[in-house]
mmCIF file of C-alpha atoms in Angstrom:
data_model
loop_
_atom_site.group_PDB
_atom_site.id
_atom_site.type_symbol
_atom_site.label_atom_id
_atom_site.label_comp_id
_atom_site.label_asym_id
_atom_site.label_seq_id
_atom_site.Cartn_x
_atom_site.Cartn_y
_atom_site.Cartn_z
ATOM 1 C CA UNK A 1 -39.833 -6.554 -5.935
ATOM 2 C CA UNK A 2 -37.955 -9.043 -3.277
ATOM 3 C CA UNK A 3 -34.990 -9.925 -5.577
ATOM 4 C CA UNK A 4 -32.910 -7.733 -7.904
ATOM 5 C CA UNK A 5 -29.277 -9.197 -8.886
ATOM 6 C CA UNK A 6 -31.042 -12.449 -9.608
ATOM 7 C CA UNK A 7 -32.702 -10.698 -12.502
ATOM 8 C CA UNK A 8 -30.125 -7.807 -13.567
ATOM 9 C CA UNK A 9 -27.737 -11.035 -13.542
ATOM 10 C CA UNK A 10 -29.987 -12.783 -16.008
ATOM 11 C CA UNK A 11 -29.971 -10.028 -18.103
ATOM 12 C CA UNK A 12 -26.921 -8.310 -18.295
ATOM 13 C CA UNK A 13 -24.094 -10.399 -17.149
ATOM 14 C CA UNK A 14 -21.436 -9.274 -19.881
ATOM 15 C CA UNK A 15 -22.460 -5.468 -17.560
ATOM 16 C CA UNK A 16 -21.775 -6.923 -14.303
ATOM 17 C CA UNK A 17 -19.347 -7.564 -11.261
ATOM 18 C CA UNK A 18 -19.674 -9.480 -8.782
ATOM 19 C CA UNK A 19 -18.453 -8.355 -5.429
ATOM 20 C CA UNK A 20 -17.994 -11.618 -3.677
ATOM 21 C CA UNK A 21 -17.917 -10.652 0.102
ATOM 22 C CA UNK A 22 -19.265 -12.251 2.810
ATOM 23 C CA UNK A 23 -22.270 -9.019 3.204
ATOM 24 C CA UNK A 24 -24.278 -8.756 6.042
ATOM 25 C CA UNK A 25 -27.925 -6.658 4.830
ATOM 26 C CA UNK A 26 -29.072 -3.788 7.665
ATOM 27 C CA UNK A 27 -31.042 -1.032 7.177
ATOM 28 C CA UNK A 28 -35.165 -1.299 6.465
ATOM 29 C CA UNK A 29 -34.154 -0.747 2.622
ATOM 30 C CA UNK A 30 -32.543 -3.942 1.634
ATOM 31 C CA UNK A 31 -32.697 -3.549 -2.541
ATOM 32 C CA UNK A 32 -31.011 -0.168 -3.346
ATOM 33 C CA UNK A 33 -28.792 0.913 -6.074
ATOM 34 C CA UNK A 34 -26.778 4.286 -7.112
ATOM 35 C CA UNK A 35 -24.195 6.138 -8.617
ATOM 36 C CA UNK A 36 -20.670 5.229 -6.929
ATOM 37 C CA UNK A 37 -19.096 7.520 -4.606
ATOM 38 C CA UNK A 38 -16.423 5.979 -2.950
ATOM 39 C CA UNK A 39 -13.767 6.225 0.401
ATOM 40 C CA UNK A 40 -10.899 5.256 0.844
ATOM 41 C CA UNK A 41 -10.336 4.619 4.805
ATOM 42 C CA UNK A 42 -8.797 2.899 7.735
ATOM 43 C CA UNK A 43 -10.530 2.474 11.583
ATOM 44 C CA UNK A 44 -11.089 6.280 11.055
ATOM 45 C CA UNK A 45 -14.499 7.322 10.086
ATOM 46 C CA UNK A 46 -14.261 10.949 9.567
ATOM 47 C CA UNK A 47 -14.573 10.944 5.748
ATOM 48 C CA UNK A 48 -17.255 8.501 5.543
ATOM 49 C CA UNK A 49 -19.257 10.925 8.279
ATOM 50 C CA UNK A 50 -18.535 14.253 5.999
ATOM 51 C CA UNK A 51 -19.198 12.565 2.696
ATOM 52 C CA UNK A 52 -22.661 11.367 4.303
ATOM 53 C CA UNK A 53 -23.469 15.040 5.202
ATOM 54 C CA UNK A 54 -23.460 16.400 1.279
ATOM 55 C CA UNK A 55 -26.339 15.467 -0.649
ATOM 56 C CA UNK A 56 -26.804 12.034 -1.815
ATOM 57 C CA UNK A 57 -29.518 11.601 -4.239
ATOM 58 C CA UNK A 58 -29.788 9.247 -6.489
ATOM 59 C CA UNK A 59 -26.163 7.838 -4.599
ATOM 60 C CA UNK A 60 -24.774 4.429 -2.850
ATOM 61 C CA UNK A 61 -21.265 5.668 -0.763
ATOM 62 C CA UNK A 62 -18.770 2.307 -1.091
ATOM 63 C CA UNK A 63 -16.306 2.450 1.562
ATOM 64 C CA UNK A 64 -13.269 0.644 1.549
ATOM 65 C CA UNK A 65 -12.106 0.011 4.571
ATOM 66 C CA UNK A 66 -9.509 -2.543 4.622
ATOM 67 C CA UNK A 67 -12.010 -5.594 5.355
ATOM 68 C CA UNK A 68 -11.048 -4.291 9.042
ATOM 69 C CA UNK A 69 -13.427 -6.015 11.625
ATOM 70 C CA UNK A 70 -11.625 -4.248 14.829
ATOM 71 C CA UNK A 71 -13.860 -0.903 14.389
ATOM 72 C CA UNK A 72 -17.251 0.377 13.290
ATOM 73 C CA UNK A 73 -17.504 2.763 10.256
ATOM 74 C CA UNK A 74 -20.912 3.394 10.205
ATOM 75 C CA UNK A 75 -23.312 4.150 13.533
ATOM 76 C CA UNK A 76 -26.876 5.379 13.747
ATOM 77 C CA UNK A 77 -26.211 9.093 13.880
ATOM 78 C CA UNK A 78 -24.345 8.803 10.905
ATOM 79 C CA UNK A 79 -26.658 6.815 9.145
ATOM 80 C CA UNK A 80 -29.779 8.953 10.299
ATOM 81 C CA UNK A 81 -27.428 11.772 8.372
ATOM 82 C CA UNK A 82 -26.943 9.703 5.262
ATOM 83 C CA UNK A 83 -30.898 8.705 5.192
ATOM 84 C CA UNK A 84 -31.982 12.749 5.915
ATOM 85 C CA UNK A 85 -29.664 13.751 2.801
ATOM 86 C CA UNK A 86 -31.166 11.402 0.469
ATOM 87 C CA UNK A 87 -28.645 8.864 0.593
ATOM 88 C CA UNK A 88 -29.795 5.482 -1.235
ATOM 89 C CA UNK A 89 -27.390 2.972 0.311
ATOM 90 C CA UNK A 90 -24.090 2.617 1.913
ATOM 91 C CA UNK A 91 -21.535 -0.296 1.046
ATOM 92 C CA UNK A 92 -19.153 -0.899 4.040
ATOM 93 C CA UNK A 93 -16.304 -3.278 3.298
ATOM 94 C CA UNK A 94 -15.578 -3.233 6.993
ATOM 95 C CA UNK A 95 -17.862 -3.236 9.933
ATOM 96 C CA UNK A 96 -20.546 -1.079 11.110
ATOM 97 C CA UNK A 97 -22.486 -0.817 14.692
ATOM 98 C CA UNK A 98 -26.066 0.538 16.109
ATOM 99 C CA UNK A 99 -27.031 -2.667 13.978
ATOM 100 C CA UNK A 100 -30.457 -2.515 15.579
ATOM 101 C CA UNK A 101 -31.573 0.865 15.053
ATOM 102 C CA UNK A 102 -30.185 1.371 11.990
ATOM 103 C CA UNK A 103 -32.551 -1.945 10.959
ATOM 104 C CA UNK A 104 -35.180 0.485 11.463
ATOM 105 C CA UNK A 105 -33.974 3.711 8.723
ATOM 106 C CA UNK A 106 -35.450 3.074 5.600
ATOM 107 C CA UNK A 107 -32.127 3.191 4.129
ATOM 108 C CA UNK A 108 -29.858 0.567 2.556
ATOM 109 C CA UNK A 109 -26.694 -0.990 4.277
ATOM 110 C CA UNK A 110 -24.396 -3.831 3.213
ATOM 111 C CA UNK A 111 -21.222 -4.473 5.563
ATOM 112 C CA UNK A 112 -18.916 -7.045 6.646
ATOM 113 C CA UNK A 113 -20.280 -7.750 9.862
ATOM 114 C CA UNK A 114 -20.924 -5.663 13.330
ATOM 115 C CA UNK A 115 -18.830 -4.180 15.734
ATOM 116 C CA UNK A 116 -19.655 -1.908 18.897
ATOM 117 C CA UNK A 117 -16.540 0.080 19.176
ATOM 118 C CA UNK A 118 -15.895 3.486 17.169
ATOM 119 C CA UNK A 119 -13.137 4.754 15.274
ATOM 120 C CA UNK A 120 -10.240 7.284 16.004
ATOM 121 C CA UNK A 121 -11.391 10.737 14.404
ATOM 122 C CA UNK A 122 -7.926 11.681 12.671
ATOM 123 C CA UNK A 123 -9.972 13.004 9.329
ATOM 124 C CA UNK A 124 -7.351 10.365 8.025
ATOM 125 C CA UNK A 125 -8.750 8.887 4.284
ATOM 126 C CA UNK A 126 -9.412 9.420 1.072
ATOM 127 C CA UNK A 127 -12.552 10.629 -0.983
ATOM 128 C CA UNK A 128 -13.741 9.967 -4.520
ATOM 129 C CA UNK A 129 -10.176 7.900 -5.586
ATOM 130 C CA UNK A 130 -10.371 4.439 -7.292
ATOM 131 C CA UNK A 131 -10.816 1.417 -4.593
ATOM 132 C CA UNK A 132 -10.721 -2.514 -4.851
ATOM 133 C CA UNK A 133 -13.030 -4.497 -2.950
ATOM 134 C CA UNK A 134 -12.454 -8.301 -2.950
ATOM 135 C CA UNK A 135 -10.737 -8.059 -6.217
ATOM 136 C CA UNK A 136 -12.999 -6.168 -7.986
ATOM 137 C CA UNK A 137 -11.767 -2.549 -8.951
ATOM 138 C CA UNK A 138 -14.511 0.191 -7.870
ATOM 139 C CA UNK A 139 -14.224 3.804 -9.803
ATOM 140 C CA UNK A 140 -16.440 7.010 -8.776
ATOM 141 C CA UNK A 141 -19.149 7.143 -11.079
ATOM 142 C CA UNK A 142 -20.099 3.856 -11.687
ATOM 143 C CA UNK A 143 -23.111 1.895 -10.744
ATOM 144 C CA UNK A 144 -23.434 -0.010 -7.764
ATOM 145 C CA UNK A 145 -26.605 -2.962 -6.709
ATOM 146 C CA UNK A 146 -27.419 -4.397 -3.972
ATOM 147 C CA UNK A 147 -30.272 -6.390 -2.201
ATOM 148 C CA UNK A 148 -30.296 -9.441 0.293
ATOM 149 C CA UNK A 149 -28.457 -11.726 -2.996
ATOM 150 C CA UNK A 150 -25.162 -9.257 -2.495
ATOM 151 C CA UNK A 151 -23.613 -6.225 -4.566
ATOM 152 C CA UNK A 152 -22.426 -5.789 -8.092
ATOM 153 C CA UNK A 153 -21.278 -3.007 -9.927
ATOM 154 C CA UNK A 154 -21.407 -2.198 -13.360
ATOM 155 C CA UNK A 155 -19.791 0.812 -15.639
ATOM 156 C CA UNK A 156 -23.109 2.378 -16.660
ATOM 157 C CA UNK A 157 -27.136 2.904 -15.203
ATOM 158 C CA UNK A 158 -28.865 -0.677 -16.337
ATOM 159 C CA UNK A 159 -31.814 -0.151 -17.878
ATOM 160 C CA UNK A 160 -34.281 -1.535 -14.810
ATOM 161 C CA UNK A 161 -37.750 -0.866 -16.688
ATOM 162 C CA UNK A 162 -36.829 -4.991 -18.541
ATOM 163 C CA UNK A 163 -37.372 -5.889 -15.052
ATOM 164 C CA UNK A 164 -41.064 -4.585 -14.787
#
């Protein structure tokens, strides 16, 4: 399959939301889809980095961080972290960097855009608490899609085997 939201769209679009950002696809996984886990977070990276350590099966972390384009959120260590625990995707409403080796994880990545520089480590942020990205309101436990056609989120798993 090359195209998902095309086709979850056309099937359940009373079920989805459209995140309308501007994403940017990295990562060698570029359709993935999870249950929600979310941070909250400013230029400081620290939760994103211990949240990727836990176990993320069956998982897509969203961060919200501001839309800021002035730091990176996400780098390849981190990433390589997020891929080894079963991770399925990561959602970065901000910027990330290592752009060209994390092309090569077979993980999925959505973001704003690139940026080289790191954050401050203040362990500053918040984990698991309701977000809002581009106007759409983003709880812990939802659903969350993405693939090269953007991200949506819905309230409950779709059913993906109409799509077979």
């Amino acid at each position: 399959m090359l195209d998902l939201l095309p086709d979850l769209f056309d099937h359940y679009p009373e079920q989805l939301v459209l995140l309308p950002n501007p994403w940017q696809s990295f990562g060698a996984k570029p359709i993935f889809y999870g249950e929600v886990v979310t941070v909250k977070c400013f230029e400081d990276n620290s939760k994103v980095k211990s949240e990727l350590a836990k176990n993320g099966q069956g998982k897509v972390l969203v961060v919200d961080g501001g839309g800021s384009t002035r730091r990176a959120l996400l780098g390849d260590m981190i990433a390589l972290n997020a891929y080894d625990n079963g991770w399925e995707g990561i959602i970065i409403n901000g910027c990330i960097r290592d752009a060209g080796t994390i092309n090569t994880m077979q993980i999925g990545v959505q973001a704003l855009g690139t940026n080289p520089i790191k954050t401050d480590k203040k362990d500053v942020g918040d984990v698991n608490v309701a977000i809002e990205i581009a106007g759409v309101s983003i709880f812990p436990g939802m659903m969350i899609y993405a693939d090269l056609n953007g991200v949506a989120v819905s309230k409950q798993a779709l059913d993906l085997t109409i799509l077979a």
